Each structure stands twice: as structure tokens, then as C-alpha cells.
PDB file of C-alpha atoms in Angstrom:
ATOM      1  CA  MET A   1     -35.769  90.681  13.949  1.00  0.00           C
ATOM      2  CA  ALA A   2     -32.030  91.169  14.210  1.00  0.00           C
ATOM      3  CA  LEU A   3     -31.927  88.439  16.827  1.00  0.00           C
ATOM      4  CA  LYS A   4     -33.575  85.930  14.508  1.00  0.00           C
ATOM      5  CA  GLU A   5     -31.158  86.770  11.688  1.00  0.00           C
ATOM      6  CA  VAL A   6     -28.145  86.310  13.974  1.00  0.00           C
ATOM      7  CA  ASP A   7     -29.496  82.923  15.148  1.00  0.00           C
ATOM      8  CA  ARG A   8     -29.977  81.842  11.534  1.00  0.00           C
ATOM      9  CA  ARG A   9     -26.412  82.839  10.637  1.00  0.00           C
ATOM     10  CA  GLU A  10     -24.994  80.944  13.609  1.00  0.00           C
ATOM     11  CA  ALA A  11     -27.120  77.931  12.770  1.00  0.00           C
ATOM     12  CA  ARG A  12     -25.924  77.980   9.155  1.00  0.00           C
ATOM     13  CA  LYS A  13     -22.300  78.281  10.318  1.00  0.00           C
ATOM     14  CA  ALA A  14     -22.758  75.372  12.728  1.00  0.00           C
ATOM     15  CA  ILE A  15     -24.348  73.236  10.012  1.00  0.00           C
ATOM     16  CA  TRP A  16     -21.579  74.181   7.566  1.00  0.00           C
ATOM     17  CA  LYS A  17     -18.867  73.239  10.131  1.00  0.00           C
ATOM     18  CA  LEU A  18     -20.593  69.948  10.870  1.00  0.00           C
ATOM     19  CA  ARG A  19     -20.952  69.162   7.171  1.00  0.00           C
ATOM     20  CA  ARG A  20     -17.252  69.942   6.559  1.00  0.00           C
ATOM     21  CA  LYS A  21     -16.212  67.761   9.535  1.00  0.00           C
ATOM     22  CA  VAL A  22     -18.269  64.805   8.249  1.00  0.00           C
ATOM     23  CA  GLU A  23     -16.773  65.180   4.756  1.00  0.00           C
ATOM     24  CA  GLU A  24     -13.221  65.265   6.179  1.00  0.00           C
ATOM     25  CA  GLU A  25     -13.834  62.086   8.177  1.00  0.00           C
ATOM     26  CA  ALA A  26     -15.327  60.405   5.113  1.00  0.00           C
ATOM     27  CA  GLU A  27     -12.216  61.265   3.083  1.00  0.00           C
ATOM     28  CA  GLU A  28      -9.986  59.525   5.626  1.00  0.00           C
ATOM     29  CA  ILE A  29     -11.541  56.123   4.791  1.00  0.00           C
ATOM     30  CA  ASN A  30     -11.681  56.164   1.035  1.00  0.00           C
ATOM     31  CA  PHE A  31     -10.950  52.455   0.395  1.00  0.00           C
ATOM     32  CA  LEU A  32     -11.395  49.073   2.037  1.00  0.00           C
ATOM     33  CA  ASN A  33      -8.530  46.593   2.019  1.00  0.00           C
ATOM     34  CA  ILE A  34     -10.124  43.162   1.648  1.00  0.00           C
ATOM     35  CA  MET A  35      -6.892  41.185   1.196  1.00  0.00           C
ATOM     36  CA  PRO A  36      -6.580  40.210   4.891  1.00  0.00           C
ATOM     37  CA  MET A  37     -10.217  39.089   4.858  1.00  0.00           C
ATOM     38  CA  MET A  38      -9.586  36.996   1.725  1.00  0.00           C
ATOM     39  CA  ASP A  39      -6.564  35.393   3.403  1.00  0.00           C
ATOM     40  CA  MET A  40      -8.634  34.546   6.462  1.00  0.00           C
ATOM     41  CA  MET A  41     -11.441  33.027   4.364  1.00  0.00           C
ATOM     42  CA  THR A  42      -8.931  30.947   2.380  1.00  0.00           C
ATOM     43  CA  ILE A  43      -7.395  29.593   5.570  1.00  0.00           C
ATOM     44  CA  LEU A  44     -10.849  28.706   6.936  1.00  0.00           C
ATOM     45  CA  LEU A  45     -11.811  27.014   3.672  1.00  0.00           C
ATOM     46  CA  VAL A  46      -8.637  24.905   3.600  1.00  0.00           C
ATOM     47  CA  PHE A  47      -9.122  23.950   7.253  1.00  0.00           C
ATOM     48  CA  LEU A  48     -12.736  22.862   6.697  1.00  0.00           C
ATOM     49  CA  ILE A  49     -11.897  20.870   3.568  1.00  0.00           C
ATOM     50  CA  LYS A  50      -9.110  19.017   5.377  1.00  0.00           C
ATOM     51  CA  GLN A  51     -11.293  18.456   8.443  1.00  0.00           C
ATOM     52  CA  PHE A  52     -14.152  16.864   6.523  1.00  0.00           C
ATOM     53  CA  SER A  53     -12.007  14.854   4.125  1.00  0.00           C
ATOM     54  CA  VAL A  54     -10.115  13.134   6.956  1.00  0.00           C
ATOM     55  CA  GLN A  55     -13.046  12.742   9.322  1.00  0.00           C
ATOM     56  CA  GLN A  56     -13.978   9.161  10.036  1.00  0.00           C
ATOM     57  CA  LEU A  57     -15.965   7.517  12.752  1.00  0.00           C
ATOM     58  CA  ALA A  58     -13.859   6.322  15.661  1.00  0.00           C
ATOM     59  CA  VAL A  59     -15.434   3.247  17.191  1.00  0.00           C
ATOM     60  CA  SER A  60     -13.872   2.212  20.459  1.00  0.00           C
ATOM     61  CA  GLN A  61     -13.957  -1.470  21.234  1.00  0.00           C
ATOM     62  CA  PRO A  62     -14.667  -2.117  24.914  1.00  0.00           C
ATOM     63  CA  THR A  63     -12.308  -4.482  26.705  1.00  0.00           C
ATOM     64  CA  GLY A  64     -13.483  -8.059  26.669  1.00  0.00           C
ATOM     65  CA  LEU A  65     -15.535  -7.530  23.505  1.00  0.00           C
ATOM     66  CA  GLN A  66     -14.486  -9.731  20.589  1.00  0.00           C
ATOM     67  CA  LEU A  67     -16.000  -8.503  17.345  1.00  0.00           C
ATOM     68  CA  PRO A  68     -16.499 -10.974  14.485  1.00  0.00           C
ATOM     69  CA  ALA A  69     -14.055 -10.758  11.561  1.00  0.00           C
ATOM     70  CA  SER A  70     -15.052  -9.696   8.059  1.00  0.00           C
ATOM     71  CA  THR A  71     -13.568  -8.654   4.728  1.00  0.00           C
ATOM     72  CA  ALA A  72     -15.780  -5.537   4.600  1.00  0.00           C
ATOM     73  CA  LYS A  73     -13.962  -2.298   3.856  1.00  0.00           C
ATOM     74  CA  ARG A  74     -16.733   0.292   4.391  1.00  0.00           C
ATOM     75  CA  GLN A  75     -16.193   2.840   7.117  1.00  0.00           C
ATOM     76  CA  PRO A  76     -19.020   3.122   9.667  1.00  0.00           C
ATOM     77  CA  GLN A  77     -21.181   6.259   9.479  1.00  0.00           C
ATOM     78  CA  PRO A  78     -22.188   8.209  12.620  1.00  0.00           C
ATOM     79  CA  ALA A  79     -25.274   6.784  14.333  1.00  0.00           C
ATOM     80  CA  VAL A  80     -26.523   5.677  17.759  1.00  0.00           C
ATOM     81  CA  ASN A  81     -24.194   3.036  19.226  1.00  0.00           C
ATOM     82  CA  ILE A  82     -25.574  -0.125  20.812  1.00  0.00           C
ATOM     83  CA  THR A  83     -22.967  -2.446  22.330  1.00  0.00           C
ATOM     84  CA  ILE A  84     -23.756  -6.001  23.449  1.00  0.00           C
ATOM     85  CA  THR A  85     -21.113  -7.384  25.804  1.00  0.00           C
ATOM     86  CA  GLN A  86     -21.090 -10.551  27.882  1.00  0.00           C
ATOM     87  CA  SER A  87     -22.209  -8.572  30.952  1.00  0.00           C
ATOM     88  CA  ALA A  88     -24.403  -5.684  29.733  1.00  0.00           C
ATOM     89  CA  ILE A  89     -26.138  -3.937  26.866  1.00  0.00           C
ATOM     90  CA  VAL A  90     -24.807  -0.408  26.446  1.00  0.00           C
ATOM     91  CA  VAL A  91     -26.519   2.422  24.549  1.00  0.00           C
ATOM     92  CA  GLU A  92     -24.245   5.403  23.819  1.00  0.00           C
ATOM     93  CA  ASP A  93     -21.845   4.567  26.676  1.00  0.00           C
ATOM     94  CA  ASP A  94     -24.679   4.070  29.211  1.00  0.00           C
ATOM     95  CA  ALA A  95     -25.250   0.524  30.476  1.00  0.00           C
ATOM     96  CA  VAL A  96     -29.020   0.094  30.265  1.00  0.00           C
ATOM     97  CA  VAL A  97     -29.544  -3.565  31.166  1.00  0.00           C
ATOM     98  CA  GLU A  98     -27.490  -6.405  32.618  1.00  0.00           C
ATOM     99  CA  VAL A  99     -26.807  -9.616  30.680  1.00  0.00           C
ATOM    100  CA  LYS A 100     -26.376 -12.922  32.549  1.00  0.00           C
ATOM    101  CA  GLY A 101     -25.573 -16.154  30.774  1.00  0.00           C
ATOM    102  CA  GLY A 102     -26.246 -14.655  27.351  1.00  0.00           C
ATOM    103  CA  GLN A 103     -29.760 -13.456  28.164  1.00  0.00           C
ATOM    104  CA  VAL A 104     -31.630 -10.577  29.769  1.00  0.00           C
ATOM    105  CA  ASP A 105     -33.678 -11.145  32.921  1.00  0.00           C
ATOM    106  CA  ALA A 106     -37.423 -11.526  32.264  1.00  0.00           C
ATOM    107  CA  LYS A 107     -38.250  -8.581  34.560  1.00  0.00           C
ATOM    108  CA  TRP A 108     -36.839  -6.208  31.903  1.00  0.00           C
ATOM    109  CA  LYS A 109     -39.148  -7.568  29.206  1.00  0.00           C
ATOM    110  CA  SER A 110     -42.769  -6.477  28.985  1.00  0.00           C
ATOM    111  CA  GLN A 111     -43.881  -9.886  27.656  1.00  0.00           C
ATOM    112  CA  GLY A 112     -41.837 -12.038  30.010  1.00  0.00           C
ATOM    113  CA  GLN A 113     -38.999 -14.425  29.179  1.00  0.00           C
ATOM    114  CA  GLN A 114     -40.421 -15.327  25.743  1.00  0.00           C
ATOM    115  CA  GLY A 115     -40.849 -11.665  24.724  1.00  0.00           C
ATOM    116  CA  TYR A 116     -38.467  -9.873  22.425  1.00  0.00           C
ATOM    117  CA  ALA A 117     -38.824  -6.231  23.521  1.00  0.00           C
ATOM    118  CA  ILE A 118     -36.348  -5.196  26.225  1.00  0.00           C
ATOM    119  CA  ASP A 119     -37.958  -2.157  27.885  1.00  0.00           C
ATOM    120  CA  PRO A 120     -34.799  -0.290  29.086  1.00  0.00           C
ATOM    121  CA  ILE A 121     -33.348  -0.465  25.567  1.00  0.00           C
ATOM    122  CA  VAL A 122     -36.594   0.792  24.009  1.00  0.00           C
ATOM    123  CA  SER A 123     -36.788   3.729  26.440  1.00  0.00           C
ATOM    124  CA  ALA A 124     -33.095   4.681  26.063  1.00  0.00           C
ATOM    125  CA  LEU A 125     -33.297   4.545  22.273  1.00  0.00           C
ATOM    126  CA  SER A 126     -36.580   6.477  22.290  1.00  0.00           C
ATOM    127  CA  LYS A 127     -34.819   9.351  24.071  1.00  0.00           C
ATOM    128  CA  HIS A 128     -32.080   9.324  21.446  1.00  0.00           C
ATOM    129  CA  ARG A 129     -34.678   9.125  18.665  1.00  0.00           C
ATOM    130  CA  THR A 130     -36.456  12.212  20.045  1.00  0.00           C
ATOM    131  CA  ARG A 131     -33.179  14.140  20.218  1.00  0.00           C
ATOM    132  CA  LEU A 132     -32.048  13.070  16.745  1.00  0.00           C
ATOM    133  CA  SER A 133     -35.486  13.789  15.261  1.00  0.00           C
ATOM    134  CA  ARG A 134     -35.339  17.342  16.585  1.00  0.00           C
ATOM    135  CA  LEU A 135     -31.826  17.810  15.218  1.00  0.00           C
ATOM    136  CA  ALA A 136     -32.841  16.469  11.811  1.00  0.00           C
ATOM    137  CA  GLN A 137     -35.926  18.673  11.770  1.00  0.00           C
ATOM    138  CA  MET A 138     -33.851  21.775  12.573  1.00  0.00           C
ATOM    139  CA  GLN A 139     -31.607  20.929   9.610  1.00  0.00           C
ATOM    140  CA  ASN A 140     -34.602  20.297   7.306  1.00  0.00           C
ATOM    141  CA  GLN A 141     -33.754  16.599   7.071  1.00  0.00           C
ATOM    142  CA  THR A 142     -35.581  13.424   7.955  1.00  0.00           C
ATOM    143  CA  PHE A 143     -34.666  11.074  10.777  1.00  0.00           C
ATOM    144  CA  ASP A 144     -32.988   8.025   9.212  1.00  0.00           C
ATOM    145  CA  GLY A 145     -33.266   5.658  12.195  1.00  0.00           C
ATOM    146  CA  VAL A 146     -29.793   4.121  11.890  1.00  0.00           C
ATOM    147  CA  ALA A 147     -28.225   2.248  14.804  1.00  0.00           C
ATOM    148  CA  ILE A 148     -24.705   0.828  14.978  1.00  0.00           C
ATOM    149  CA  VAL A 149     -24.664  -2.528  16.745  1.00  0.00           C
ATOM    150  CA  MET A 150     -21.418  -3.903  18.176  1.00  0.00           C
ATOM    151  CA  ALA A 151     -21.942  -7.417  19.457  1.00  0.00           C
ATOM    152  CA  ASP A 152     -19.452  -9.837  20.917  1.00  0.00           C
ATOM    153  CA  ARG A 153     -18.848 -12.777  18.590  1.00  0.00           C
ATOM    154  CA  ARG A 154     -20.062 -15.102  21.379  1.00  0.00           C
ATOM    155  CA  THR A 155     -23.421 -13.292  21.705  1.00  0.00           C
ATOM    156  CA  PRO A 156     -26.350 -15.718  21.352  1.00  0.00           C
ATOM    157  CA  TYR A 157     -28.534 -15.134  18.300  1.00  0.00           C
ATOM    158  CA  ARG A 158     -31.648 -14.786  20.475  1.00  0.00           C
ATOM    159  CA  LEU A 159     -30.090 -11.879  22.426  1.00  0.00           C
ATOM    160  CA  LEU A 160     -29.023 -10.164  19.198  1.00  0.00           C
ATOM    161  CA  THR A 161     -32.551 -10.459  17.759  1.00  0.00           C
ATOM    162  CA  GLU A 162     -34.038  -9.131  21.018  1.00  0.00           C
ATOM    163  CA  VAL A 163     -31.783  -6.061  20.828  1.00  0.00           C
ATOM    164  CA  LEU A 164     -32.612  -5.507  17.139  1.00  0.00           C
ATOM    165  CA  TYR A 165     -36.337  -5.922  17.855  1.00  0.00           C
ATOM    166  CA  SER A 166     -36.109  -3.433  20.736  1.00  0.00           C
ATOM    167  CA  ALA A 167     -34.301  -0.966  18.476  1.00  0.00           C
ATOM    168  CA  GLY A 168     -37.066  -1.400  15.913  1.00  0.00           C
ATOM    169  CA  GLN A 169     -39.664  -0.619  18.583  1.00  0.00           C
ATOM    170  CA  ALA A 170     -37.857   2.690  19.173  1.00  0.00           C
ATOM    171  CA  GLU A 171     -38.034   3.406  15.395  1.00  0.00           C
ATOM    172  CA  PHE A 172     -34.417   2.490  14.663  1.00  0.00           C
ATOM    173  CA  ALA A 173     -35.233   0.284  11.698  1.00  0.00           C
ATOM    174  CA  ASN A 174     -31.821   0.389   9.996  1.00  0.00           C
ATOM    175  CA  TYR A 175     -28.894  -1.459  11.564  1.00  0.00           C
ATOM    176  CA  ARG A 176     -25.201  -1.527  10.874  1.00  0.00           C
ATOM    177  CA  LEU A 177     -23.316  -4.383  12.471  1.00  0.00           C
ATOM    178  CA  ILE A 178     -19.721  -3.515  13.328  1.00  0.00           C
ATOM    179  CA  VAL A 179     -17.087  -6.154  12.589  1.00  0.00           C
ATOM    180  CA  MET A 180     -13.292  -6.212  12.604  1.00  0.00           C
ATOM    181  CA  GLN A 181     -11.462  -6.426   9.292  1.00  0.00           C
ATOM    182  CA  LYS A 182      -9.539  -9.664   8.890  1.00  0.00           C
ATOM    183  CA  GLY A 183      -5.894  -9.193   9.676  1.00  0.00           C
ATOM    184  CA  GLN A 184      -6.397  -6.495  12.306  1.00  0.00           C
TER     185      GLN A 184
END
């Protein structure tokens, strides 16, 4: 019985020491200085506001591409880029089909020379549509199907309509034609 009482006393002493140690450590941190955190959040907020207010779409004009002139002042919004040059049709910096004499070879069209759908453009844009649809879905948004078309001013109308038709087949139903502002 004496052994049990000694064990209880030692246990109580150990618990008391532990409790006192925890209380001493708790007293060391009795406040939280949030001023540095507020400074950091303010700096981040200012950075983000400046970043988004200045952000504009940079559209690079390939060499040899002469865009038509316009008096439009709207800035282009981010979208899938389709560029029609005198030698190729480029989707997002990847040349997808060759252009000769202002037209695409009939072997790239599913309906032959008289067809409008250019298969490599449809497949390239379909890949981008799938990727953009997933991104929009993850952000709880809907896919808007906007494509930016940069065409040389000497591009035949038939080729432009074939590209627009092919984009429509890949569910890019909204187009924005890029032009140069007059005087630039």
C-alpha cells in the first residue's frame, strides 16, 4: 500500500511540473504581432491591382503579314490565335496547313476543293477547345468559343471564310478580326 501511495505522489508531482512548464511556455507568447502580415498583404494587393490594371494582350505580328488598317480602338481580349499568312495557317504558333496561291490544297479538305472545312484546322482547334473547356469548367465558367483571327490584307475572301467555317466546326463560333490602327 505504501508503494502505491508513493507512486501516486510522484505521478502528481510529475503532472504538476508538466502543467507548470506548459503554463510558462504559454506565457512567453502572450500576443501576436500582425503588423508585418498586414504590410505583406498590402504589398500583394497593390502588386495585383497594378498587374491587372496594366495587363493587355500582346499580339505579335509575324514578318510578312500585313494587317488591314482600321479606326477601331478596342484592345483584343485573350483567346485562341489563328493567323493566316501567305504561306501557312497558324494556330497558336503551330503551322497546321500550308497555303499556296491563296488557297489550301484539296487533300486537306474532307469535301475536296469545293469544301469549306479544313481538317487540320478543325483538329487543332478541337484540341484547344477541349483544353479551354476543361479550364472553364474548373473555374465554374462556360466556354465562350472566341477565336482571334489575324489575316494578311491580301488574303482571298474564300480562304478567310474557309478558316472561319473550320473554326465554327470546332465550336469557335465567335471571331475577333485583328487589324492595325490607322497611323501605326
